[in-house]
Structure formats: C-alpha cells, structure tokens
Amino acid sequence: MDEHSDTFEEMQEKYKDDPTVKVREQYLIRLNKVMVVAYQKVG
C-alpha cells in the first residue's frame, strides 16, 4: 500500500455527495440481488 491509496471509509467519505457514485452503488446492489436470485434458481 502506498500513501496515496485511500481506505474504503475514506473513499465513501470522499464520494458520499457524488450522485454518480451513489447511482453506481445502487446499480451494483441491484445487480448483486439479481445475481443471487439467478444463482438460487440455478442451484
């Protein structure tokens, strides 16, 4: 790890007011739920 890399918490803090990051986060959460459902159907 170099001194320039942010921790996850720092990233969240830095981007918490950035709407594009929020949108992408929501998209990933939704995508994850879809993947879980699809996986459960297959399994």
PDB file of N, CA and C in Angstrom:
ATOM      1  N   MET A   1       0.858  -1.201   0.000  1.00  0.00           N
ATOM      2  CA  MET A   1       0.000   0.000   0.000  1.00  0.00           C
ATOM      3  C   MET A   1       0.886   1.240   0.000  1.00  0.00           C
ATOM      4  N   ASP A   2       0.643   2.119  -0.945  1.00  0.00           N
ATOM      5  CA  ASP A   2       1.367   3.383  -0.900  1.00  0.00           C
ATOM      6  C   ASP A   2       0.502   4.427  -0.198  1.00  0.00           C
ATOM      7  N   GLU A   3       1.111   5.549   0.160  1.00  0.00           N
ATOM      8  CA  GLU A   3       0.432   6.537   0.997  1.00  0.00           C
ATOM      9  C   GLU A   3      -0.701   7.247   0.264  1.00  0.00           C
ATOM     10  N   HIS A   4      -0.798   7.045  -1.045  1.00  0.00           N
ATOM     11  CA  HIS A   4      -1.845   7.723  -1.815  1.00  0.00           C
ATOM     12  C   HIS A   4      -3.146   6.930  -1.869  1.00  0.00           C
ATOM     13  N   SER A   5      -3.088   5.655  -1.562  1.00  0.00           N
ATOM     14  CA  SER A   5      -4.297   4.846  -1.666  1.00  0.00           C
ATOM     15  C   SER A   5      -5.213   5.105  -0.470  1.00  0.00           C
ATOM     16  N   ASP A   6      -6.485   5.342  -0.782  1.00  0.00           N
ATOM     17  CA  ASP A   6      -7.464   5.630   0.259  1.00  0.00           C
ATOM     18  C   ASP A   6      -8.049   4.335   0.801  1.00  0.00           C
ATOM     19  N   THR A   7      -8.428   4.373   2.071  1.00  0.00           N
ATOM     20  CA  THR A   7      -9.182   3.251   2.613  1.00  0.00           C
ATOM     21  C   THR A   7     -10.611   3.342   2.098  1.00  0.00           C
ATOM     22  N   PHE A   8     -11.352   2.255   2.262  1.00  0.00           N
ATOM     23  CA  PHE A   8     -12.739   2.228   1.807  1.00  0.00           C
ATOM     24  C   PHE A   8     -13.547   3.327   2.480  1.00  0.00           C
ATOM     25  N   GLU A   9     -13.318   3.537   3.777  1.00  0.00           N
ATOM     26  CA  GLU A   9     -14.038   4.566   4.522  1.00  0.00           C
ATOM     27  C   GLU A   9     -13.740   5.950   3.954  1.00  0.00           C
ATOM     28  N   GLU A  10     -12.468   6.182   3.638  1.00  0.00           N
ATOM     29  CA  GLU A  10     -12.090   7.478   3.071  1.00  0.00           C
ATOM     30  C   GLU A  10     -12.744   7.689   1.709  1.00  0.00           C
ATOM     31  N   MET A  11     -12.795   6.619   0.928  1.00  0.00           N
ATOM     32  CA  MET A  11     -13.447   6.697  -0.374  1.00  0.00           C
ATOM     33  C   MET A  11     -14.921   7.040  -0.216  1.00  0.00           C
ATOM     34  N   GLN A  12     -15.582   6.347   0.713  1.00  0.00           N
ATOM     35  CA  GLN A  12     -17.001   6.612   0.966  1.00  0.00           C
ATOM     36  C   GLN A  12     -17.209   8.065   1.373  1.00  0.00           C
ATOM     37  N   GLU A  13     -16.341   8.542   2.270  1.00  0.00           N
ATOM     38  CA  GLU A  13     -16.447   9.909   2.759  1.00  0.00           C
ATOM     39  C   GLU A  13     -16.253  10.888   1.604  1.00  0.00           C
ATOM     40  N   LYS A  14     -15.251  10.606   0.785  1.00  0.00           N
ATOM     41  CA  LYS A  14     -14.911  11.495  -0.327  1.00  0.00           C
ATOM     42  C   LYS A  14     -16.040  11.568  -1.353  1.00  0.00           C
ATOM     43  N   TYR A  15     -16.698  10.429  -1.593  1.00  0.00           N
ATOM     44  CA  TYR A  15     -17.662  10.354  -2.685  1.00  0.00           C
ATOM     45  C   TYR A  15     -19.117  10.353  -2.229  1.00  0.00           C
ATOM     46  N   LYS A  16     -19.345  10.532  -0.922  1.00  0.00           N
ATOM     47  CA  LYS A  16     -20.714  10.371  -0.416  1.00  0.00           C
ATOM     48  C   LYS A  16     -21.687  11.400  -0.991  1.00  0.00           C
ATOM     49  N   ASP A  17     -21.156  12.540  -1.454  1.00  0.00           N
ATOM     50  CA  ASP A  17     -22.024  13.563  -2.039  1.00  0.00           C
ATOM     51  C   ASP A  17     -22.016  13.542  -3.557  1.00  0.00           C
ATOM     52  N   ASP A  18     -21.315  12.550  -4.126  1.00  0.00           N
ATOM     53  CA  ASP A  18     -21.237  12.447  -5.584  1.00  0.00           C
ATOM     54  C   ASP A  18     -22.376  11.559  -6.076  1.00  0.00           C
ATOM     55  N   PRO A  19     -23.360  12.136  -6.776  1.00  0.00           N
ATOM     56  CA  PRO A  19     -24.531  11.357  -7.183  1.00  0.00           C
ATOM     57  C   PRO A  19     -24.187  10.190  -8.103  1.00  0.00           C
ATOM     58  N   THR A  20     -23.172  10.341  -8.946  1.00  0.00           N
ATOM     59  CA  THR A  20     -22.836   9.272  -9.878  1.00  0.00           C
ATOM     60  C   THR A  20     -22.369   8.036  -9.121  1.00  0.00           C
ATOM     61  N   VAL A  21     -21.637   8.253  -8.036  1.00  0.00           N
ATOM     62  CA  VAL A  21     -21.162   7.123  -7.237  1.00  0.00           C
ATOM     63  C   VAL A  21     -22.338   6.453  -6.558  1.00  0.00           C
ATOM     64  N   LYS A  22     -23.281   7.246  -6.039  1.00  0.00           N
ATOM     65  CA  LYS A  22     -24.478   6.687  -5.408  1.00  0.00           C
ATOM     66  C   LYS A  22     -25.261   5.843  -6.406  1.00  0.00           C
ATOM     67  N   VAL A  23     -25.424   6.366  -7.612  1.00  0.00           N
ATOM     68  CA  VAL A  23     -26.162   5.646  -8.649  1.00  0.00           C
ATOM     69  C   VAL A  23     -25.470   4.331  -8.967  1.00  0.00           C
ATOM     70  N   ARG A  24     -24.162   4.372  -9.118  1.00  0.00           N
ATOM     71  CA  ARG A  24     -23.415   3.157  -9.445  1.00  0.00           C
ATOM     72  C   ARG A  24     -23.528   2.148  -8.293  1.00  0.00           C
ATOM     73  N   GLU A  25     -23.481   2.663  -7.062  1.00  0.00           N
ATOM     74  CA  GLU A  25     -23.604   1.803  -5.894  1.00  0.00           C
ATOM     75  C   GLU A  25     -24.964   1.110  -5.877  1.00  0.00           C
ATOM     76  N   GLN A  26     -26.022   1.877  -6.141  1.00  0.00           N
ATOM     77  CA  GLN A  26     -27.373   1.307  -6.187  1.00  0.00           C
ATOM     78  C   GLN A  26     -27.479   0.274  -7.299  1.00  0.00           C
ATOM     79  N   TYR A  27     -26.868   0.597  -8.449  1.00  0.00           N
ATOM     80  CA  TYR A  27     -26.879  -0.334  -9.571  1.00  0.00           C
ATOM     81  C   TYR A  27     -26.205  -1.648  -9.188  1.00  0.00           C
ATOM     82  N   LEU A  28     -25.061  -1.548  -8.521  1.00  0.00           N
ATOM     83  CA  LEU A  28     -24.329  -2.750  -8.132  1.00  0.00           C
ATOM     84  C   LEU A  28     -25.104  -3.565  -7.113  1.00  0.00           C
ATOM     85  N   ILE A  29     -25.763  -2.883  -6.179  1.00  0.00           N
ATOM     86  CA  ILE A  29     -26.575  -3.578  -5.179  1.00  0.00           C
ATOM     87  C   ILE A  29     -27.705  -4.335  -5.866  1.00  0.00           C
ATOM     88  N   ARG A  30     -28.374  -3.654  -6.806  1.00  0.00           N
ATOM     89  CA  ARG A  30     -29.484  -4.275  -7.528  1.00  0.00           C
ATOM     90  C   ARG A  30     -28.978  -5.452  -8.357  1.00  0.00           C
ATOM     91  N   LEU A  31     -27.856  -5.242  -9.043  1.00  0.00           N
ATOM     92  CA  LEU A  31     -27.267  -6.289  -9.863  1.00  0.00           C
ATOM     93  C   LEU A  31     -26.915  -7.497  -9.000  1.00  0.00           C
ATOM     94  N   ASN A  32     -26.369  -7.220  -7.814  1.00  0.00           N
ATOM     95  CA  ASN A  32     -25.995  -8.288  -6.893  1.00  0.00           C
ATOM     96  C   ASN A  32     -27.211  -9.099  -6.486  1.00  0.00           C
ATOM     97  N   LYS A  33     -28.327  -8.429  -6.203  1.00  0.00           N
ATOM     98  CA  LYS A  33     -29.558  -9.122  -5.826  1.00  0.00           C
ATOM     99  C   LYS A  33     -30.052  -9.994  -6.971  1.00  0.00           C
ATOM    100  N   VAL A  34     -29.991  -9.470  -8.180  1.00  0.00           N
ATOM    101  CA  VAL A  34     -30.412 -10.236  -9.361  1.00  0.00           C
ATOM    102  C   VAL A  34     -29.539 -11.478  -9.522  1.00  0.00           C
ATOM    103  N   MET A  35     -28.233 -11.291  -9.338  1.00  0.00           N
ATOM    104  CA  MET A  35     -27.300 -12.411  -9.457  1.00  0.00           C
ATOM    105  C   MET A  35     -27.603 -13.486  -8.420  1.00  0.00           C
ATOM    106  N   VAL A  36     -27.890 -13.064  -7.198  1.00  0.00           N
ATOM    107  CA  VAL A  36     -28.202 -14.011  -6.122  1.00  0.00           C
ATOM    108  C   VAL A  36     -29.460 -14.805  -6.469  1.00  0.00           C
ATOM    109  N   VAL A  37     -30.495 -14.108  -6.946  1.00  0.00           N
ATOM    110  CA  VAL A  37     -31.747 -14.774  -7.315  1.00  0.00           C
ATOM    111  C   VAL A  37     -31.502 -15.765  -8.446  1.00  0.00           C
ATOM    112  N   ALA A  38     -30.763 -15.339  -9.464  1.00  0.00           N
ATOM    113  CA  ALA A  38     -30.466 -16.205 -10.600  1.00  0.00           C
ATOM    114  C   ALA A  38     -29.669 -17.426 -10.133  1.00  0.00           C
ATOM    115  N   TYR A  39     -28.728 -17.193  -9.247  1.00  0.00           N
ATOM    116  CA  TYR A  39     -27.900 -18.280  -8.728  1.00  0.00           C
ATOM    117  C   TYR A  39     -28.752 -19.279  -7.954  1.00  0.00           C
ATOM    118  N   GLN A  40     -29.685 -18.755  -7.152  1.00  0.00           N
ATOM    119  CA  GLN A  40     -30.559 -19.632  -6.365  1.00  0.00           C
ATOM    120  C   GLN A  40     -31.442 -20.484  -7.282  1.00  0.00           C
ATOM    121  N   LYS A  41     -31.912 -19.888  -8.377  1.00  0.00           N
ATOM    122  CA  LYS A  41     -32.752 -20.636  -9.322  1.00  0.00           C
ATOM    123  C   LYS A  41     -31.959 -21.760  -9.979  1.00  0.00           C
ATOM    124  N   VAL A  42     -30.714 -21.463 -10.346  1.00  0.00           N
ATOM    125  CA  VAL A  42     -29.865 -22.471 -10.978  1.00  0.00           C
ATOM    126  C   VAL A  42     -29.519 -23.563  -9.962  1.00  0.00           C
ATOM    127  N   GLY A  43     -29.140 -23.122  -8.760  1.00  0.00           N
ATOM    128  CA  GLY A  43     -28.738 -24.066  -7.715  1.00  0.00           C
ATOM    129  C   GLY A  43     -29.948 -24.712  -7.095  1.00  0.00           C
TER     130      GLY A  43
END
